[in-house]
Tab-separated table of C-alpha atoms in Angstrom:
chain	number	residue	atom	x	y	z
B	1	MET	CA	-0.186	0.047	-0.317
B	2	SER	CA	1.567	3.560	-1.092
B	3	VAL	CA	1.278	6.228	1.541
B	4	ASP	CA	1.890	9.852	0.697
B	5	PRO	CA	5.328	10.010	2.802
B	6	ASN	CA	4.319	13.244	3.886
B	7	LYS	CA	1.186	12.661	5.329
B	8	ILE	CA	2.361	9.197	7.519
B	9	SER	CA	2.899	9.855	11.612
B	10	TYR	CA	6.264	8.648	12.638
B	11	LYS	CA	4.023	6.045	15.089
B	12	GLU	CA	1.955	4.944	11.968
B	13	ALA	CA	4.794	4.261	10.658
B	14	LEU	CA	5.748	1.669	13.361
B	15	VAL	CA	2.470	0.279	13.037
B	16	GLN	CA	2.508	-0.578	8.619
B	17	SER	CA	6.124	-1.761	8.751
B	18	LYS	CA	4.837	-4.600	11.428
B	19	LYS	CA	1.810	-5.049	9.326
B	20	GLU	CA	3.162	-5.469	6.367
B	21	LYS	CA	6.489	-6.681	7.462
B	22	LYS	CA	8.694	-3.531	5.344
B	23	PRO	CA	11.229	-1.578	7.123
B	24	ILE	CA	11.196	1.930	7.307
B	25	PHE	CA	12.489	4.157	5.364
B	26	ILE	CA	12.707	8.197	6.914
B	27	MET	CA	13.889	10.812	4.851
B	28	LEU	CA	14.691	14.140	7.797
B	29	TYR	CA	14.902	17.601	5.663
B	30	ALA	CA	13.968	21.380	6.562
B	31	ASN	CA	12.723	23.229	3.580
B	32	TRP	CA	15.548	26.070	4.114
B	33	CYS	CA	18.115	22.773	2.629
B	34	PRO	CA	18.793	23.182	-0.796
B	35	HIS	CA	20.177	19.547	-1.027
B	36	CYS	CA	16.953	18.019	0.806
B	37	ASN	CA	14.745	20.393	-2.148
B	38	THR	CA	17.140	19.129	-4.981
B	39	MET	CA	16.240	15.245	-3.570
B	40	LYS	CA	12.813	15.735	-3.541
B	41	SER	CA	12.161	17.159	-6.802
B	42	THR	CA	14.900	14.600	-8.496
B	43	VAL	CA	15.700	11.653	-7.208
B	44	PHE	CA	12.324	11.427	-5.279
B	45	SER	CA	10.035	12.242	-7.877
B	46	ASP	CA	11.408	9.630	-10.630
B	47	GLN	CA	9.144	7.026	-10.921
B	48	LYS	CA	11.291	3.902	-10.782
B	49	VAL	CA	12.453	5.712	-7.206
B	50	LYS	CA	8.708	5.690	-6.041
B	51	ASP	CA	8.344	1.840	-7.228
B	52	PHE	CA	11.242	0.524	-5.496
B	53	MET	CA	10.705	2.176	-2.193
B	54	ASN	CA	6.820	1.702	-1.785
B	55	ALA	CA	7.613	-1.703	-2.791
B	56	ASN	CA	10.469	-2.303	-0.429
B	57	TYR	CA	9.804	-0.146	2.536
B	58	ILE	CA	7.599	2.077	4.574
B	59	SER	CA	8.642	5.679	4.073
B	60	VAL	CA	8.206	9.042	5.841
B	61	TRP	CA	9.571	11.980	5.269
B	62	LYS	CA	9.784	14.435	8.343
B	63	ASP	CA	11.211	18.373	8.800
B	64	ILE	CA	13.648	18.358	11.479
B	65	GLU	CA	12.060	21.460	12.196
B	66	LYS	CA	8.770	20.190	13.575
B	67	GLU	CA	8.188	18.153	16.667
B	68	ASP	CA	8.122	14.300	14.741
B	69	GLY	CA	11.333	15.156	13.152
B	70	LYS	CA	13.141	17.034	15.921
B	71	GLU	CA	12.373	13.853	18.164
B	72	ILE	CA	13.972	11.300	15.637
B	73	LYS	CA	17.090	13.439	15.096
B	74	GLU	CA	17.258	13.356	18.387
B	75	HIS	CA	16.469	9.771	19.112
B	76	TYR	CA	18.871	8.958	16.431
B	77	LYS	CA	22.030	11.855	17.032
B	78	THR	CA	21.621	12.947	13.187
B	79	ASN	CA	23.656	16.081	12.049
B	80	GLY	CA	23.450	17.095	8.410
B	81	LEU	CA	20.953	17.403	5.867
B	82	PRO	CA	19.325	15.593	4.006
B	83	THR	CA	19.856	12.530	6.355
B	84	PHE	CA	17.880	8.972	5.449
B	85	LEU	CA	17.547	6.588	7.820
B	86	PHE	CA	16.395	2.497	7.336
B	87	ILE	CA	14.530	1.046	10.737
B	88	GLU	CA	13.146	-1.889	11.463
B	89	ALA	CA	9.910	-1.922	13.148
B	90	ASP	CA	11.520	-2.075	16.273
B	91	GLU	CA	13.357	0.997	16.223
B	92	THR	CA	16.455	-0.424	15.405
B	93	LEU	CA	18.695	1.532	13.258
B	94	LEU	CA	19.643	-1.081	10.018
B	95	TYR	CA	21.459	1.656	7.310
B	96	SER	CA	21.867	5.578	7.629
B	97	ILE	CA	23.276	7.550	4.631
B	98	LYS	CA	22.763	11.465	4.085
B	99	GLY	CA	23.571	13.963	2.032
B	100	GLU	CA	22.442	14.914	-2.077
B	101	MET	CA	23.311	12.073	-4.559
B	102	LYS	CA	21.926	10.477	-7.712
B	103	THR	CA	19.427	8.629	-8.219
B	104	GLU	CA	21.630	5.758	-9.128
B	105	ALA	CA	23.797	6.018	-6.110
B	106	PHE	CA	20.310	6.643	-4.076
B	107	ILE	CA	18.397	3.151	-5.476
B	108	ASN	CA	21.992	1.576	-4.417
B	109	GLU	CA	22.129	2.627	-0.971
B	110	ALA	CA	18.628	1.720	-0.280
B	111	THR	CA	19.000	-1.414	-1.486
B	112	ASN	CA	22.070	-2.244	0.157
B	113	ALA	CA	20.039	-1.542	3.205
B	114	LEU	CA	17.853	-4.353	2.672
B	115	ASN	CA	20.332	-6.845	2.438
B	116	PRO	CA	21.562	-8.343	6.211
B	117	LYS	CA	24.692	-8.905	5.518
B	118	LEU	CA	25.305	-5.191	4.667
B	119	GLN	CA	22.998	-3.818	7.991
B	120	LEU	CA	25.162	-2.108	10.442
B	121	PRO	CA	23.566	-4.754	13.546
B	122	TYR	CA	24.897	-7.372	11.676
B	123	LEU	CA	28.480	-5.756	10.775
B	124	GLU	CA	28.922	-4.263	14.185
B	125	GLN	CA	28.386	-7.948	16.107
B	126	GLN	CA	30.966	-9.478	12.975
B	127	PHE	CA	33.128	-6.763	14.471
B	128	LEU	CA	32.347	-7.401	18.359
B	129	ASN	CA	33.186	-10.793	18.054
B	130	ASN	CA	36.536	-10.360	17.275
B	131	PRO	CA	37.725	-6.517	17.636
B	132	SER	CA	41.052	-7.233	16.374
B	133	ASN	CA	40.061	-8.475	13.141
B	134	VAL	CA	40.500	-5.122	11.060
B	135	ASN	CA	38.678	-6.417	7.546
B	136	ALA	CA	35.368	-6.079	10.419
B	137	CYS	CA	36.494	-3.173	12.259
B	138	LEU	CA	36.427	-1.316	8.688
B	139	ALA	CA	33.610	-3.297	7.296
B	140	TYR	CA	31.260	-1.753	10.114
B	141	ILE	CA	32.698	1.668	10.684
B	142	GLN	CA	32.961	2.810	6.896
B	143	THR	CA	29.190	1.534	6.915
B	144	LEU	CA	28.429	3.633	10.095
B	145	ARG	CA	30.199	6.458	8.399
B	146	LYS	CA	27.954	6.728	5.834
B	147	GLY	CA	25.267	8.470	7.981
B	148	ALA	CA	27.102	9.053	11.313
B	149	ASP	CA	29.151	11.911	12.331
B	150	ARG	CA	32.766	10.330	12.149
B	151	THR	CA	32.642	10.870	15.876
B	152	ALA	CA	30.499	8.011	16.239
B	153	LEU	CA	33.538	5.875	15.095
B	154	SER	CA	35.561	6.585	17.451
B	155	VAL	CA	34.424	3.925	19.638
B	156	PRO	CA	35.037	1.328	17.635
B	157	THR	CA	38.284	2.226	15.585
B	158	HIS	CA	39.762	2.571	18.881
B	159	LEU	CA	38.373	-0.738	20.307
B	160	TYR	CA	40.235	-2.205	17.321
B	161	LEU	CA	43.377	0.056	17.767
B	162	LYS	CA	44.000	-0.953	21.189
B	163	THR	CA	44.905	-4.631	20.210
B	164	GLN	CA	47.458	-3.147	17.838
B	165	THR	CA	51.161	-2.377	18.721
B	166	ASP	CA	52.325	1.428	17.673
B	167	GLN	CA	54.678	-0.707	15.257
B	168	GLN	CA	51.853	-2.200	13.665
B	169	LEU	CA	49.656	0.854	13.551
B	170	LEU	CA	52.210	1.782	10.382
B	171	SER	CA	50.335	-0.035	8.316
B	172	GLU	CA	48.231	0.425	5.210
B	173	ILE	CA	45.339	-1.443	6.132
B	174	ASN	CA	45.592	-0.069	9.748
B	175	TRP	CA	45.913	3.979	8.085
B	176	ARG	CA	42.693	3.557	6.538
B	177	VAL	CA	41.134	3.055	10.103
B	178	ILE	CA	42.916	5.466	11.463
B	179	SER	CA	41.972	7.429	8.546
B	180	ASN	CA	38.520	6.898	8.714
B	181	GLY	CA	37.833	6.535	12.667
B	182	VAL	CA	40.220	9.007	14.642
B	183	THR	CA	38.794	11.891	15.784
B	184	ASP	CA	40.853	11.857	18.900
B	185	ILE	CA	43.854	14.920	18.441
B	186	GLU	CA	45.437	13.269	21.846
B	187	SER	CA	44.742	10.232	21.394
B	188	ARG	CA	47.427	7.715	20.914
B	189	GLU	CA	46.948	6.570	17.663
B	190	PHE	CA	46.748	10.279	15.865
B	191	GLN	CA	50.019	11.079	18.350
B	192	TYR	CA	52.008	8.300	16.730
B	193	VAL	CA	50.906	9.460	13.306
B	194	LEU	CA	52.179	13.140	13.877
B	195	LYS	CA	55.627	11.209	15.557
B	196	ASN	CA	55.689	8.939	12.233
B	197	LYS	CA	54.346	11.920	9.517
B	198	GLU	CA	56.953	10.441	7.142
B	199	ALA	CA	56.697	6.970	7.556
B	200	PHE	CA	52.646	7.236	7.010
B	201	GLU	CA	53.500	9.496	4.120
B	202	LYS	CA	55.605	6.875	2.280
B	203	ILE	CA	52.699	4.245	2.987
B	204	THR	CA	49.723	6.429	1.864
B	205	SER	CA	50.526	9.628	0.542
B	206	PRO	CA	51.622	12.974	2.123
B	207	LYS	CA	48.365	14.370	0.086
B	208	ARG	CA	45.959	11.759	2.174
B	209	VAL	CA	48.110	12.825	5.388
B	210	ASP	CA	47.902	16.184	5.003
B	211	ALA	CA	43.935	15.928	4.673
B	212	LYS	CA	43.695	13.944	7.711
B	213	ILE	CA	45.277	16.239	9.974
B	214	THR	CA	44.008	19.576	8.567
B	215	ASN	CA	40.396	17.368	8.958
B	216	ILE	CA	41.001	16.391	12.321
B	217	VAL	CA	41.448	19.914	13.154
B	218	SER	CA	39.169	21.250	11.511
B	219	GLU	CA	36.571	18.401	13.431
B	220	LEU	CA	37.824	19.793	16.547
B	221	LEU	CA	37.043	23.673	16.144
B	222	GLU	CA	33.929	23.772	13.643
B	223	PRO	CA	31.367	22.677	16.207
B	224	TYR	CA	32.319	25.517	18.206
B	225	THR	CA	32.447	28.248	15.847
B	226	ILE	CA	29.033	27.039	14.584
B	227	ASN	CA	27.750	27.283	18.106
B	228	LEU	CA	29.880	30.543	19.014
B	229	ASP	CA	30.959	28.589	21.967
B	230	ASN	CA	34.143	30.959	23.034
B	231	VAL	CA	35.010	29.152	26.091
B	232	ALA	CA	35.272	26.244	24.259
B	233	TYR	CA	36.803	26.801	20.890
B	234	PHE	CA	39.600	28.517	22.840
B	235	GLN	CA	40.346	25.212	25.324
B	236	LYS	CA	40.114	23.235	22.331
B	237	LYS	CA	42.495	25.661	20.038
B	238	GLU	CA	45.269	24.873	22.544
B	239	ILE	CA	44.841	21.905	21.717
B	240	ALA	CA	44.953	21.725	17.972
B	241	LYS	CA	47.900	24.588	18.499
B	242	THR	CA	49.887	21.222	19.473
B	243	ILE	CA	50.394	19.876	16.340
B	244	GLN	CA	52.930	22.829	15.205
B	245	LEU	CA	52.206	22.890	11.527
B	246	GLN	CA	51.996	26.057	8.916
B	247	LYS	CA	48.851	24.369	7.077
B	248	THR	CA	47.345	23.550	10.639
B	249	ASP	CA	48.433	27.381	12.205
B	250	SER	CA	46.532	28.565	9.251
B	251	LEU	CA	43.571	26.339	9.385
B	252	ILE	CA	43.498	27.513	13.602
B	253	PHE	CA	43.555	31.163	11.996
B	254	SER	CA	40.788	30.770	9.306
B	255	TYR	CA	38.870	29.422	11.911
B	256	ASP	CA	39.541	32.258	14.428
B	257	LEU	CA	38.100	35.047	11.820
B	258	LEU	CA	35.576	32.943	11.415
B	259	LEU	CA	34.599	33.591	15.008
B	260	ALA	CA	35.345	36.716	15.450
B	261	GLU	CA	33.358	37.293	12.307
B	262	ARG	CA	30.515	35.503	13.872
B	263	THR	CA	30.323	37.051	16.921
B	264	LYS	CA	31.181	40.402	15.823
B	265	ASN	CA	34.466	40.426	18.394
B	266	TRP	CA	35.920	43.415	16.462
B	267	GLY	CA	38.963	43.873	18.552
B	268	PHE	CA	39.422	40.058	18.236
B	269	TYR	CA	39.176	40.288	15.318
B	270	LYS	CA	41.757	43.138	14.227
B	271	LYS	CA	44.546	41.488	16.917
B	272	THR	CA	44.227	38.428	15.026
B	273	THR	CA	44.854	39.889	11.750
B	274	LEU	CA	47.183	42.260	12.702
B	275	GLU	CA	49.232	39.109	14.556
B	276	ASN	CA	48.877	36.147	11.694
B	277	THR	CA	48.172	38.089	8.474
B	278	GLU	CA	51.547	38.176	6.570
B	279	LYS	CA	52.756	35.011	7.997
B	280	TYR	CA	49.451	32.695	6.659
B	281	PHE	CA	47.972	34.708	3.822
B	282	TRP	CA	50.520	36.926	1.993
B	283	HIS	CA	50.415	34.831	-0.955
B	284	THR	CA	46.464	34.389	-0.888
B	285	ASP	CA	44.982	37.600	-2.227
B	286	SER	CA	41.338	36.751	-2.182
B	287	LYS	CA	42.110	36.000	1.840
B	288	LEU	CA	43.721	39.569	2.028
B	289	LYS	CA	41.272	41.261	0.493
B	290	GLU	CA	38.281	39.969	2.637
B	291	ILE	CA	40.490	40.961	5.948
B	292	GLY	CA	40.260	44.165	3.701
B	293	GLN	CA	36.161	44.164	3.352
B	294	VAL	CA	35.841	43.672	7.060
B	295	TYR	CA	38.355	46.225	8.150
B	296	TRP	CA	36.549	49.167	5.279
B	297	LYS	CA	33.000	48.007	7.185
B	298	GLU	CA	34.039	47.249	10.601
B	299	ILE	CA	37.934	48.655	11.800
B	300	ALA	CA	38.044	52.579	12.989
B	301	ASP	CA	41.469	52.039	14.058
B	302	VAL	CA	43.832	54.368	11.622
B	303	THR	CA	46.804	52.725	12.272
B	304	ALA	CA	45.119	49.501	11.608
B	305	LEU	CA	43.308	50.807	8.264
B	306	LYS	CA	46.779	51.561	7.583
B	307	LYS	CA	47.940	48.119	8.194
B	308	ALA	CA	44.522	46.974	5.837
B	309	ILE	CA	45.725	49.272	2.968
B	310	GLU	CA	49.654	47.327	3.161
B	311	TRP	CA	47.689	43.854	2.382
B	312	GLY	CA	45.190	45.372	-0.045
B	313	LYS	CA	48.812	46.508	-2.041
B	314	ARG	CA	49.735	42.925	-1.672
B	315	ALA	CA	46.286	41.434	-2.768
B	316	LEU	CA	47.169	43.851	-6.189
B	317	GLU	CA	50.695	42.206	-6.929
B	318	LEU	CA	49.440	39.163	-6.920
B	319	ASN	CA	46.340	40.414	-8.970
B	320	ASN	CA	45.608	43.570	-10.333
B	321	SER	CA	41.702	43.424	-9.959
B	322	ALA	CA	38.937	45.826	-9.786
B	323	GLU	CA	37.741	44.248	-6.654
B	324	GLY	CA	41.585	44.814	-5.286
B	325	ASN	CA	41.266	48.451	-6.569
B	326	LEU	CA	37.866	49.467	-5.062
B	327	LEU	CA	38.875	48.347	-1.843
B	328	LEU	CA	41.926	50.002	-1.489
B	329	ALA	CA	39.814	53.137	-2.916
B	330	ARG	CA	37.535	52.071	0.532
B	331	LEU	CA	40.094	51.883	2.645
B	332	TYR	CA	42.170	54.853	1.813
B	333	ALA	CA	38.636	57.095	1.880
B	334	LYS	CA	37.867	56.337	5.137
B	335	ILE	CA	41.342	57.445	6.420
B	336	LYS	CA	40.849	60.626	4.473
B	337	ASP	CA	43.298	60.153	1.911
B	338	LYS	CA	40.810	61.516	-0.801
B	339	LYS	CA	43.403	61.826	-3.331
B	340	THR	CA	44.933	58.189	-3.081
B	341	ALA	CA	41.615	57.189	-3.134
B	342	LEU	CA	40.525	58.359	-6.694
B	343	LEU	CA	43.422	57.216	-7.853
B	344	TYR	CA	42.313	53.546	-7.084
B	345	ALA	CA	38.403	54.216	-7.432
B	346	LYS	CA	39.419	55.462	-11.092
B	347	ASN	CA	41.770	52.148	-11.761
B	348	ALA	CA	38.713	50.046	-10.451
B	349	ASN	CA	36.295	51.836	-12.801
B	350	ALA	CA	38.322	51.077	-16.087
B	351	ILE	CA	39.112	47.473	-15.165
B	352	THR	CA	35.080	47.492	-14.595
B	353	LYS	CA	34.249	49.196	-18.669
B	354	GLU	CA	37.256	47.350	-19.681
B	355	MET	CA	35.585	43.730	-18.248
B	356	GLY	CA	32.130	45.263	-19.560
B	357	TRP	CA	31.032	44.555	-16.294
B	358	ASP	CA	28.301	46.684	-13.805
B	359	THR	CA	29.864	50.059	-12.213
B	360	THR	CA	27.622	50.768	-10.063
B	361	ASP	CA	29.805	50.609	-7.263
B	362	THR	CA	33.329	52.396	-8.669
B	363	ASP	CA	30.468	55.409	-10.026
B	364	ALA	CA	29.534	55.512	-6.739
B	365	ILE	CA	32.821	56.113	-4.848
B	366	LEU	CA	33.879	58.013	-7.484
B	367	LYS	CA	30.836	60.546	-7.184
B	368	GLU	CA	31.778	60.412	-3.256
B	369	LEU	CA	34.899	61.288	-3.415
B	370	ASN	CA	34.000	64.028	-6.066
B	371	THR	CA	31.927	65.781	-4.244
B	372	LYS	CA	33.598	65.562	-0.686
């Protein structure tokens, strides 16, 4: 029996699941989520998908901002949208995936979710029967990772890694376990990777090791910038700083700026940019311009603005753009240097006209400067 997935409650789905002996498919979404809306308008509007889901599942769609959706999201501890849960009538989670995907990929995953030997309870039990079995560990955490946050992989990952000596960690297959499931910077395994970075690069690649190191810093700091938790952020930042690599220090600087912008802490923004901009962003014109834009809009200190002008000039050395010239015109205007502001405004206007772009912004600053 086909039921509109928007109109069936979670409790009704549980009852229907027992009656029809079909598992339940739940899509968690939000109306403001573009990936959710794309899945609805493409994958779930495809007749092939409709027929497959009607034949094999009781389908339920729930908005995470409404009661049923909130409860399901909390019960299954999900993050990210859209999230797709495949569950039994007794609410056992069989399989989960998240994110936008194409029709064939979705059908493939929904088919996997029907296979008992690919479901999470079976894979978990196979692993727990022998926690030293690396293949069982990988099969479980790689399937778990499809729908869970990486932090959920930490328990089985470390349960397996406890069976390995430090020397045994240095293998291609154990690198795969570490790469997939280790999330704790202070863990024995990650610290061993840092101390033996070159050795791990030889068994995998420098790019993959760097990616793991930067990802673990992002996973540590990002939740606190999103939640605007200053206290926890600065505590975790001290842990991240212990890695002491140029790449991760630059990443920490980026998160500092993000937190300062989101909390509108312009004093902290000014302090950290004055200390670190040239160290980390001196060769990246886009970042220099981003910081300059914030100074133009939010910073009043003339000495600091003059520093932002230096960064703007460096950005022009790297890329002589209309945007960069316009920024310098605005910064010079802000420190009351009309003559130099006009020079850069004219440069910006000329480049804009040459490229055939809209001259509204450059015309406006020229008019403003010429009427002062």
